[in-house]
mmCIF file of C-alpha atoms in Angstrom:
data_model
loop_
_atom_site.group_PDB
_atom_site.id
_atom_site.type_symbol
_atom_site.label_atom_id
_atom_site.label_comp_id
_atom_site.label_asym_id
_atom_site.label_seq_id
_atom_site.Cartn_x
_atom_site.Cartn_y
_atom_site.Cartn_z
ATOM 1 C CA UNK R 6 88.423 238.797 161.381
ATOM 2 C CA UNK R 7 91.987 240.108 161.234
ATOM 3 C CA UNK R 8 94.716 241.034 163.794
ATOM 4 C CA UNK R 9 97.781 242.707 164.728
ATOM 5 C CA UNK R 10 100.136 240.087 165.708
ATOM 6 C CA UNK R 11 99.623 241.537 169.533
ATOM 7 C CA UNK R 12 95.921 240.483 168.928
ATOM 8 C CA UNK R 13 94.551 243.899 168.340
ATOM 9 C CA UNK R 14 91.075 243.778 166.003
ATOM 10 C CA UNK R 15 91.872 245.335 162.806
ATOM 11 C CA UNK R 16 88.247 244.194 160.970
ATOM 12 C CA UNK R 17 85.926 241.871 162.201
ATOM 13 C CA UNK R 18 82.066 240.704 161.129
ATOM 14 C CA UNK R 19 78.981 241.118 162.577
ATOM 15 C CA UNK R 20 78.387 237.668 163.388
ATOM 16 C CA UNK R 21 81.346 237.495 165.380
ATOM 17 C CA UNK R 22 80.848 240.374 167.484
ATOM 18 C CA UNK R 23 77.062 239.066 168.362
ATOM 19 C CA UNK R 24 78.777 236.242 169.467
ATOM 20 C CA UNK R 25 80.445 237.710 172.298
ATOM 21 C CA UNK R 26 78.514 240.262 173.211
ATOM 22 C CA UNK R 27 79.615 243.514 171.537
ATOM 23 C CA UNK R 28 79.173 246.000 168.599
ATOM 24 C CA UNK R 29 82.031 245.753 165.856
ATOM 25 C CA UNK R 30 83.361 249.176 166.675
ATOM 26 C CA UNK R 31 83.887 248.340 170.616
ATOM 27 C CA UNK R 32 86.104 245.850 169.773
ATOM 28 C CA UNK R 33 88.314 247.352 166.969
ATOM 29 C CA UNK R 34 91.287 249.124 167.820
ATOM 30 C CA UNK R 35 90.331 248.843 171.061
ATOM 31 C CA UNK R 36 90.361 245.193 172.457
ATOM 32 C CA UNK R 37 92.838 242.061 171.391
ATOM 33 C CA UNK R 38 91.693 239.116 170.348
ATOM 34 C CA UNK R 39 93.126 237.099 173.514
ATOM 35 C CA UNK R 40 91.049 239.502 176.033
ATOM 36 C CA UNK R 41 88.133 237.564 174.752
ATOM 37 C CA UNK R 42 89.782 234.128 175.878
ATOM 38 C CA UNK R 43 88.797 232.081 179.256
ATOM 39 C CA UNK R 44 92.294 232.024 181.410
ATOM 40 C CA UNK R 45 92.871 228.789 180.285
ATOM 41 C CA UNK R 46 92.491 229.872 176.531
ATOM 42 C CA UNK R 47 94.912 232.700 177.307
ATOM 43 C CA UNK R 48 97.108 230.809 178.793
ATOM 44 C CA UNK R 49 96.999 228.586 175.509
ATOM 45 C CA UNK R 50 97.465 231.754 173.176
ATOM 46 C CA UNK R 51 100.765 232.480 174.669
ATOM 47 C CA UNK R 52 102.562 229.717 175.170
ATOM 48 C CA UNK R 53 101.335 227.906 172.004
ATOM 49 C CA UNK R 54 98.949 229.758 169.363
ATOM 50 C CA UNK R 55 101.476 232.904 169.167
ATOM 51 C CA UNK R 56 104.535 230.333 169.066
ATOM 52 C CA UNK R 57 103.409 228.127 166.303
ATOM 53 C CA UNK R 58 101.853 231.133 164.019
ATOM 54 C CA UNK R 59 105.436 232.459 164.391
ATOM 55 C CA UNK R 60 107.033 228.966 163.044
ATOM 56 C CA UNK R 61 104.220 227.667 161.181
ATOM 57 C CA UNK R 62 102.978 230.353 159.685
ATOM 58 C CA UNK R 63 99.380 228.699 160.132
ATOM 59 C CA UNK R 64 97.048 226.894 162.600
ATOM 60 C CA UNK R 65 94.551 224.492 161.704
ATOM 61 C CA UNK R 66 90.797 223.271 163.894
ATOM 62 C CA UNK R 67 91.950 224.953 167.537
ATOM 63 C CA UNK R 68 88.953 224.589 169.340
ATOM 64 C CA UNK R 69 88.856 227.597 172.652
ATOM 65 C CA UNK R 70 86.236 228.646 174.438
ATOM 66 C CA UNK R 71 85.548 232.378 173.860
ATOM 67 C CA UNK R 72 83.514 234.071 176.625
ATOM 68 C CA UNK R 73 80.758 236.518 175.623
ATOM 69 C CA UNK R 74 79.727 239.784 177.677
ATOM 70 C CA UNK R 75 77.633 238.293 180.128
ATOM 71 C CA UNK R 76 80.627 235.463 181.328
ATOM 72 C CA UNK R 77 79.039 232.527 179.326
ATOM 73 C CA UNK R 78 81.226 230.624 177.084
ATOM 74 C CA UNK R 79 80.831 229.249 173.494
ATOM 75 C CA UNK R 80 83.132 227.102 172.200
ATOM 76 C CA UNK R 81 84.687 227.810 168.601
ATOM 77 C CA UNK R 82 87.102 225.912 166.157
ATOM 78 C CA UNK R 83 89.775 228.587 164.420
ATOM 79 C CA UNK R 84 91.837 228.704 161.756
ATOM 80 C CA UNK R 85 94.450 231.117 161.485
ATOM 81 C CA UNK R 86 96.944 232.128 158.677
ATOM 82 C CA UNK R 87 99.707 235.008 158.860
ATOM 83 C CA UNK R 88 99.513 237.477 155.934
ATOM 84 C CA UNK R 89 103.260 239.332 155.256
ATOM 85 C CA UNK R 90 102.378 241.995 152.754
ATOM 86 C CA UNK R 91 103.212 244.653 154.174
ATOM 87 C CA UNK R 92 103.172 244.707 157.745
ATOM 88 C CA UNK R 93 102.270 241.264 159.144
ATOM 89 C CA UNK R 94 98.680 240.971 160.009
ATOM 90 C CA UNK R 95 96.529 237.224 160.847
ATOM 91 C CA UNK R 96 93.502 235.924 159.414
ATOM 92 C CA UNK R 97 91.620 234.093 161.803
ATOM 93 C CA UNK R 98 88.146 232.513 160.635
ATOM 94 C CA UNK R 99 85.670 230.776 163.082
ATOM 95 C CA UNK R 100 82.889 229.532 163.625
ATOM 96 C CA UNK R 101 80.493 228.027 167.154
ATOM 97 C CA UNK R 102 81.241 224.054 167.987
ATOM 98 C CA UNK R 103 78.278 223.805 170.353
ATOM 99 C CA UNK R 104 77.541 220.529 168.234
ATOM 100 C CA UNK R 105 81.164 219.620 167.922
ATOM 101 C CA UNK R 106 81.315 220.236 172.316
ATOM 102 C CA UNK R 107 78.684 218.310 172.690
ATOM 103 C CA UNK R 108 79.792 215.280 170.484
ATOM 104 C CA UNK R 109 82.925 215.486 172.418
ATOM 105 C CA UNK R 110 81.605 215.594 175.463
ATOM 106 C CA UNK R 111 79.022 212.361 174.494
ATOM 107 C CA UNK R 112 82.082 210.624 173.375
ATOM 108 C CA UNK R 113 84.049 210.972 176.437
ATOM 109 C CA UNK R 114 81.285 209.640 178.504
ATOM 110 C CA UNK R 115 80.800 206.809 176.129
ATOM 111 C CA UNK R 116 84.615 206.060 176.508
ATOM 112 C CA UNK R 117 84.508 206.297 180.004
ATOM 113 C CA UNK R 118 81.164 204.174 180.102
ATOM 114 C CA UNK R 119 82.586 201.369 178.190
ATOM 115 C CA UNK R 120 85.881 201.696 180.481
ATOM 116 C CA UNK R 121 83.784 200.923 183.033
ATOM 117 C CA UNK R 122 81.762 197.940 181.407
ATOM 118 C CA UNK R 123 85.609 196.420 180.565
ATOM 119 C CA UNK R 124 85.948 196.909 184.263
ATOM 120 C CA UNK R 125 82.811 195.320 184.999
ATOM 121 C CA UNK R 126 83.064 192.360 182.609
ATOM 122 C CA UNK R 127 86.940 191.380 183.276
ATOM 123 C CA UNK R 128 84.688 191.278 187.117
ATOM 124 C CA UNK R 129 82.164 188.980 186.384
ATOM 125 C CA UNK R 130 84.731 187.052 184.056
ATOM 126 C CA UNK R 131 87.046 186.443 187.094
ATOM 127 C CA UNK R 132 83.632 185.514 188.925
ATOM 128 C CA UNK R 133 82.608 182.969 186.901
ATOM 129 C CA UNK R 134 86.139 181.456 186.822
ATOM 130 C CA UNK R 135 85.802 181.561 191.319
ATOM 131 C CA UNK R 136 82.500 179.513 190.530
ATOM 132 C CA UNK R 137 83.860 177.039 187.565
ATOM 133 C CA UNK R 138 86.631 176.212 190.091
ATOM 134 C CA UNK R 139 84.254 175.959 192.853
ATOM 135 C CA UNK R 140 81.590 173.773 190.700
ATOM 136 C CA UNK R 141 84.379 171.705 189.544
ATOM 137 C CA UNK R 142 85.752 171.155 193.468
ATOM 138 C CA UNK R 143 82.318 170.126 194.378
ATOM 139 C CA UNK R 144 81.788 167.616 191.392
ATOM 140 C CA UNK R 145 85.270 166.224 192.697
ATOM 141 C CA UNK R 146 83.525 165.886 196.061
ATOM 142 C CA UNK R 147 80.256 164.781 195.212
ATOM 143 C CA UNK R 148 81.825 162.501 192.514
ATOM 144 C CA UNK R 149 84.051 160.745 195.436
ATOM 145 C CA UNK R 150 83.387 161.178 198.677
ATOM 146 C CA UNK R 151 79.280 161.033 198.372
ATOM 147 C CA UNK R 152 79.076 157.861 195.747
ATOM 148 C CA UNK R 153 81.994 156.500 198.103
ATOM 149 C CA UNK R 154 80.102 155.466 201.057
ATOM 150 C CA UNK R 155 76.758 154.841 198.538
ATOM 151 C CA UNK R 156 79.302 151.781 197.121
ATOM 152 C CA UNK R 157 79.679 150.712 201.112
ATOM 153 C CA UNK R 158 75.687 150.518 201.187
ATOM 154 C CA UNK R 159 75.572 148.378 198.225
ATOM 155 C CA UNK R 160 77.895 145.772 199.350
ATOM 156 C CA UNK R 161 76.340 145.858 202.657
ATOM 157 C CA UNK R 162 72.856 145.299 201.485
ATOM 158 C CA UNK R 163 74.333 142.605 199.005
ATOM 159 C CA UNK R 164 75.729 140.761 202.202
ATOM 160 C CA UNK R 165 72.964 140.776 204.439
ATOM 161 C CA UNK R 166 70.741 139.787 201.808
ATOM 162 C CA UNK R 167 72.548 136.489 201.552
ATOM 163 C CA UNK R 168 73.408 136.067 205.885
ATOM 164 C CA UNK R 169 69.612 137.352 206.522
ATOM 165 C CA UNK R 170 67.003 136.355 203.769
ATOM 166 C CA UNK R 171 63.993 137.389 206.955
ATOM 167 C CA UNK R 172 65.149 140.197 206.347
ATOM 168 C CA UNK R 173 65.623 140.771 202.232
ATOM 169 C CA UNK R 174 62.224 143.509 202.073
ATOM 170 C CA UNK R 175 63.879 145.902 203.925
ATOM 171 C CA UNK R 176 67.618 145.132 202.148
ATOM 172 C CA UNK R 177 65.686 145.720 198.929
ATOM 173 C CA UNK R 178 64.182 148.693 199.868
ATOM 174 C CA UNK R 179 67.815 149.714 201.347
ATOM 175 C CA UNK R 180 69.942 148.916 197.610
ATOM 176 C CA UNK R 181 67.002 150.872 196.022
ATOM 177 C CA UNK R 182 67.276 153.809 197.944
ATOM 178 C CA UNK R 183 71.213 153.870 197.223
ATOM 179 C CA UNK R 184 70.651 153.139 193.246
ATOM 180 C CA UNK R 185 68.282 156.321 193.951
ATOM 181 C CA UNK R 186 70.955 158.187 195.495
ATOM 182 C CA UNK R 187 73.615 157.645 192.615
ATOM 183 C CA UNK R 188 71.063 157.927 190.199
ATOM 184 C CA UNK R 189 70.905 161.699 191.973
ATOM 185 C CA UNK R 190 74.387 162.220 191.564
ATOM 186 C CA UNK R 191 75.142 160.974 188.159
ATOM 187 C CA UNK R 192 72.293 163.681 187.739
ATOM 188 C CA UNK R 193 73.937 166.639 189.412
ATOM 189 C CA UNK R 194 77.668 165.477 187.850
ATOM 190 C CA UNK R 195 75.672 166.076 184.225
ATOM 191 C CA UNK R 196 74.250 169.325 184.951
ATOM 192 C CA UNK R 197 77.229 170.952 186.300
ATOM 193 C CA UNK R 198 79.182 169.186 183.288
ATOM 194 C CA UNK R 199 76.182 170.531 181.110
ATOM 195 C CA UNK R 200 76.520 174.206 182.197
ATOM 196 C CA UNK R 201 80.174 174.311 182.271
ATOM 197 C CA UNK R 202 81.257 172.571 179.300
ATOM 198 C CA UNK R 203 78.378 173.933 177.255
ATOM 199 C CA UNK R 204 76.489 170.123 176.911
ATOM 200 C CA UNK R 205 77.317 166.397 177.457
ATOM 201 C CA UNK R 206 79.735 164.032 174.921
ATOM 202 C CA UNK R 207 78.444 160.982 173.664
ATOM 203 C CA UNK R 208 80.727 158.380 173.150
ATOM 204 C CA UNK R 209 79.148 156.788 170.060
ATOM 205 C CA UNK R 210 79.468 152.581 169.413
ATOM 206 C CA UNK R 211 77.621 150.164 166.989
ATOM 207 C CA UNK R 212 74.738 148.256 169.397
ATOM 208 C CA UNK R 213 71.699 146.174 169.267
ATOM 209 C CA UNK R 214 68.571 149.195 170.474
ATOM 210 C CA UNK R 215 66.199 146.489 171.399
ATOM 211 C CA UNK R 216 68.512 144.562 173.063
ATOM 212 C CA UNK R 217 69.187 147.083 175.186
ATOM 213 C CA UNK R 218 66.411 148.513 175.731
ATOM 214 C CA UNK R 219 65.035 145.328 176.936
ATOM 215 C CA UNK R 220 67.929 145.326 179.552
ATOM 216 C CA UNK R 221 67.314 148.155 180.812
ATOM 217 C CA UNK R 222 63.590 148.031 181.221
ATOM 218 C CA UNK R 223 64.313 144.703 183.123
ATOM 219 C CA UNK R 224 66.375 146.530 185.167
ATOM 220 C CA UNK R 225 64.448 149.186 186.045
ATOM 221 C CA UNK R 226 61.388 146.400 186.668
ATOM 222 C CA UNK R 227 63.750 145.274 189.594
ATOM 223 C CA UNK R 228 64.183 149.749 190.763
ATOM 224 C CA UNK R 229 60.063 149.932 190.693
ATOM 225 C CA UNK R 230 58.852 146.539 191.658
ATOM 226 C CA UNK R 231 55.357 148.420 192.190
ATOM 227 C CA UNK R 232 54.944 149.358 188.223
ATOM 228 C CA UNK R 233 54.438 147.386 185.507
ATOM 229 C CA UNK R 234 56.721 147.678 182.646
ATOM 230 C CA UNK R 235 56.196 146.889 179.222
ATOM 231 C CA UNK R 236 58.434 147.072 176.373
ATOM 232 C CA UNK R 237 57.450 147.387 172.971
ATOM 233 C CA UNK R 238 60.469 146.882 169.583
ATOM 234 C CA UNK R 239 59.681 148.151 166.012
ATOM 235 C CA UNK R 240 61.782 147.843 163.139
ATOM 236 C CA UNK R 241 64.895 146.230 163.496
ATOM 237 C CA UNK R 242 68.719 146.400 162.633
ATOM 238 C CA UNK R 243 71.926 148.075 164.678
ATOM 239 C CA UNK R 244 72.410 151.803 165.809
ATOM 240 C CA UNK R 245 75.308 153.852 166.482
ATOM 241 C CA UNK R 246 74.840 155.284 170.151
ATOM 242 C CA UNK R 247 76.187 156.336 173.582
ATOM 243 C CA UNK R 248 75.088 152.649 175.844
ATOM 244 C CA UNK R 249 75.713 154.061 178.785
ATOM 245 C CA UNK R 250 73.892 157.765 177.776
ATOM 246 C CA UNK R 251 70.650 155.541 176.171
ATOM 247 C CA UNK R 252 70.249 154.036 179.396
ATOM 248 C CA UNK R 253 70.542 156.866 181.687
ATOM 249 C CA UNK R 254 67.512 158.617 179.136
ATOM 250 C CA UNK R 255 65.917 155.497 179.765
ATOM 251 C CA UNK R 256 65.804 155.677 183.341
ATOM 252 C CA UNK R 257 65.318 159.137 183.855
ATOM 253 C CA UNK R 258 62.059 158.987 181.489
ATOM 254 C CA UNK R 259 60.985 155.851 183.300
ATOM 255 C CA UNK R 260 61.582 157.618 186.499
ATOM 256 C CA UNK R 261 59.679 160.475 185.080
ATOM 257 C CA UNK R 262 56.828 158.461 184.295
ATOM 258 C CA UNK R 263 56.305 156.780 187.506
ATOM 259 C CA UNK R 264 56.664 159.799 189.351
ATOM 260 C CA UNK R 265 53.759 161.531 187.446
ATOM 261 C CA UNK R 266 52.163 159.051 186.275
ATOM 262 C CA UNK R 267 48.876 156.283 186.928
ATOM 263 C CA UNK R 268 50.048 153.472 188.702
ATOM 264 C CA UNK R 269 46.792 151.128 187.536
ATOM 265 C CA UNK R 270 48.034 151.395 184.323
ATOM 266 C CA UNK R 271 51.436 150.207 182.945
ATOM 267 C CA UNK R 272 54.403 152.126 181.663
ATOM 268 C CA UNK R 273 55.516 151.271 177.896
ATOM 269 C CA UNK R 274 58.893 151.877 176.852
ATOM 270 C CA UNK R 275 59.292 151.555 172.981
ATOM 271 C CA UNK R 276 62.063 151.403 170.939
ATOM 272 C CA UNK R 277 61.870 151.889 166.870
ATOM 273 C CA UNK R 278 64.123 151.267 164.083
ATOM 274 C CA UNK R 279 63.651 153.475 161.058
ATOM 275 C CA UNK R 280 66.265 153.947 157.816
ATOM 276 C CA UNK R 281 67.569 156.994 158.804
ATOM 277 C CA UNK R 282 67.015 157.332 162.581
ATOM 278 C CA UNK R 283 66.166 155.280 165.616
ATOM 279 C CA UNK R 284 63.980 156.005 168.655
ATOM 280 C CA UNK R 285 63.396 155.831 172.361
ATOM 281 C CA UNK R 286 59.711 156.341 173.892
ATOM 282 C CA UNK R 287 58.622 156.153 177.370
ATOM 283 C CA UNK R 288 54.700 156.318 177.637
ATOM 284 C CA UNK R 289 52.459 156.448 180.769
ATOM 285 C CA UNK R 290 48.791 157.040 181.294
ATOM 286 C CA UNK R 291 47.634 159.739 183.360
ATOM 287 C CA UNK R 292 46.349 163.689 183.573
ATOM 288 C CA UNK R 293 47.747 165.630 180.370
ATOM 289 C CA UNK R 294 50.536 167.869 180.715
ATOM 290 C CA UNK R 295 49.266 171.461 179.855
ATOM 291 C CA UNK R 296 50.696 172.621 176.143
ATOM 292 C CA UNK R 297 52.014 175.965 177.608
ATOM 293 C CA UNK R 298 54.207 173.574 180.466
ATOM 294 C CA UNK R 299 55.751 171.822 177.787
ATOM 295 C CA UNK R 300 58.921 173.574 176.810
ATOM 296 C CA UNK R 301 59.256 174.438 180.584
ATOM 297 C CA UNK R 302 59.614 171.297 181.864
ATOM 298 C CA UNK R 303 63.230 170.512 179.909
ATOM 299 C CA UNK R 304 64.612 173.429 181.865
ATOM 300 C CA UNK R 305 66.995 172.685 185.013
ATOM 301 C CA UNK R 306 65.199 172.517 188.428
ATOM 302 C CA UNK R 307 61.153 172.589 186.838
ATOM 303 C CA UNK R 308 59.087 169.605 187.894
ATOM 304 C CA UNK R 309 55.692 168.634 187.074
ATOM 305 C CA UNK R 310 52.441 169.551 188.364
ATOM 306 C CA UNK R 311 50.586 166.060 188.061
ATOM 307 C CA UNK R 312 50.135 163.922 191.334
ATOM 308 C CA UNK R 313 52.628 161.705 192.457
ATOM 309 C CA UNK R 314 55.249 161.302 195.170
ATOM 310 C CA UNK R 315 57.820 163.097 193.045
ATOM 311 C CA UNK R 316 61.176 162.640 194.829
ATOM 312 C CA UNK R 317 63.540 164.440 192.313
ATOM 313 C CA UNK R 318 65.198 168.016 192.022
ATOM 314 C CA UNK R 319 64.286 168.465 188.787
ATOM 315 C CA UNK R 320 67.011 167.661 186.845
ATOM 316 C CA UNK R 321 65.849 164.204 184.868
ATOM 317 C CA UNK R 322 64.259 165.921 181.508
ATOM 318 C CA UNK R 323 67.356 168.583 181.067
ATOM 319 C CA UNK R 324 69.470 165.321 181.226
ATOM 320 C CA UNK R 325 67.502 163.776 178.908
ATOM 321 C CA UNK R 326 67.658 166.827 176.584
ATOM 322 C CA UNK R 327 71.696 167.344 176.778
ATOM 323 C CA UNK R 328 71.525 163.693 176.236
ATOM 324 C CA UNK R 329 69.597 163.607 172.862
ATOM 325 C CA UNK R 330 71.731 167.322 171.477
ATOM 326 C CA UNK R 331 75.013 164.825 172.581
ATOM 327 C CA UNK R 332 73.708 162.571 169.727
ATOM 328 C CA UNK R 333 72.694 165.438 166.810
ATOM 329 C CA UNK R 334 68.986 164.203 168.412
ATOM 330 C CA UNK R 335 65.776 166.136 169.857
ATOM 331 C CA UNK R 336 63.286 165.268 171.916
ATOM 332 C CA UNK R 337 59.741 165.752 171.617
ATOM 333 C CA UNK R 338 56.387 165.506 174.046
ATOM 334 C CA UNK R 339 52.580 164.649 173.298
ATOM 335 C CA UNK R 340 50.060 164.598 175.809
ATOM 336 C CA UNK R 341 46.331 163.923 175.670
ATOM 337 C CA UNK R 342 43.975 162.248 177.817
ATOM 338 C CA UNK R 343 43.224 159.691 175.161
ATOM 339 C CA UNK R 344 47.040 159.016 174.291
ATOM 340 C CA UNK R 345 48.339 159.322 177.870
ATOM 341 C CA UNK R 346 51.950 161.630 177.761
ATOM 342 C CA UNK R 347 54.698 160.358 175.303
ATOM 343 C CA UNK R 348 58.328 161.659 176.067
ATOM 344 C CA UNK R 349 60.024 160.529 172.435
ATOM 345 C CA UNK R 350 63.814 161.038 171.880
ATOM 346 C CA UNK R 351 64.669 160.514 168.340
ATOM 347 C CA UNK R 352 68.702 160.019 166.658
ATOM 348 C CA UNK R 353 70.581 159.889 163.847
ATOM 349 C CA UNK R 354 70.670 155.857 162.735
ATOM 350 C CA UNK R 355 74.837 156.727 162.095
ATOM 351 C CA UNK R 356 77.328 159.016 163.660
ATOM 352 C CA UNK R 357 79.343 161.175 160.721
#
């Protein structure tokens, strides 16, 4: 189409008359190319398109609305170009955005949707800082102030076991139940170090397996005077290893197993020495675990189905888990009726 520089319609097309509305001969000579603007557009015409055709001598992808016969819109991109021979006339070519609009108008609600999932996340971010703090606070408490007066137990029991033998049942029973308790605790103090650290450290010496192993079953002998517990070394030679993390896998698979477990029969604990890796087992006799429980029952807070006076939260087989990743490890589980269930936590030989 072309224009006087007042807007007036000196020749336009067929296409763009159908556009708004009109027959080519109703709009030249007789209507201006602003008249066909919404208020805003006009508005826009005046104070800017007329201006910068003036200076410029050309404008390049305006997009206005134009606003057809009947009052609905349809937005346009325009080009325009001032033509000086001879009195001054403009070009102005065009052509329907409806695509373009509505590409525009999908990107500014994906802006404004991801503004608002920044908005969100920098929420949950500052969250989950409130609950680190918190979680850290209470591992500072439990830590302290719970294993505190568990210490004051110990000693007691210690004392009146040696003032009162009459009475060394129950003082057994009581040191139990407080090597129970811390047991609990050193439990929760992994899991919240587990979740908010993103696993447990191993702290990785040369040691004797069996050795150990044998120490700690004796130990544990002494925790569950009820069970029998049998210990079982293959292979030999040293290991590189956490002490302090092998024994807590220990007891929490010993624990395990005499939670779940038959008591008539006896609860082996092996340990095995290969070239490249070393071992920990803990086997006990009793109804199979179901194949589809399996991989469930490593999770935080999942306990067993099987019979047994089960006095845990839930937490012993994560531990043992994070303990065994700690050492580049895994741990596996078989369980058949013939074979009895076999938690088996195998390392690395060597660190590096």
């Amino acid at each position: 189409m072309r224009t006087r520089p007042n807007g007036t319609f000196l020749r336009v097309n067929a296409t763009f008359a159908s556009w708004v509305g009109y027959a080519p001969h109703e709009l030249l000579y007789q209507r201006r190319f602003q008249e066909l603007l919404t208020v805003g557009g006009r508005i826009f015409h005046q104070t800017h398109w007329v201006p910068l055709l003036q200076m410029q001598g050309s404008i390049s992808e305006v997009k206005l609305e134009l606003v057809h016969r009947d009052g609905t819109r349809i937005p346009v991109v325009l080009n325009a170009i001032v033509r000086k021979d001879g009195e001054p006339v403009h070009d102005l070519a065009a052509f329907v955005a409806r695509d373009r609009d509505k590409y525009e108008k999908e990107l500014v609600a994906s802006r404004q949707r991801l503004e608002q999932l920044v908005h969100e996340l920098a929420t949950l971010h500052e969250e989950a800082k409130d609950r680190a703090l918190f979680a850290e606070q209470m591992m500072g408490i439990v830590s302290h102030d719970l294993r505190n007066p568990i210490g004051t137990i110990r000693m007691g029991a210690a004392l009146l076991e040696r003032t009162a033998p009459a009475a060394r049942p129950v003082i057994q029973r009581l040191a139990r139940a407080a090597d129970r308790a811390d047991r609990l605790i050193t439990d929760l103090l992994d899991f919240t170090r587990a979740r908010l650290g993103g696993g447990l450290t191993a702290s990785c010496h040369p040691l004797e397996l069996h050795a150990l192993v044998s120490a700690a079953v004796e130990d544990l002998r002494l925790a569950h005077p009820t069970r029998v517990l049998q210990h079982r070394a293959l292979g030999s030679g040293a290991c590189e290893a956490d002490s302090h993390r092998l024994e807590q896998l220990i007891g929490n698979l010993v624990s395990n197993a005499v939670a779940y477990g038959d008591p008539a029969h006896p609860i082996v604990v092996e340990s095995s020495i290969d070239p490249d890796s070393f071992s920990v087992s803990v086997n006990n006799r009793g109804a199979p675990i179901p194949k589809e429980l399996h991989e469930r029952l490593f999770h935080p807070m999942t306990r067993g189905s099987q019979g047994g006076s089960a006095r845990s939260v839930g937490l012993g087989l994560f531990i043992v888990q994070e303990i065994a990743k700690a050492h580049g490890g895994r741990v596996d589980l078989s369980s058949t009726e013939e074979a009895g269930t076999t938690f088996r936590a195998t390392f690395p030989r060597t660190r590096g």
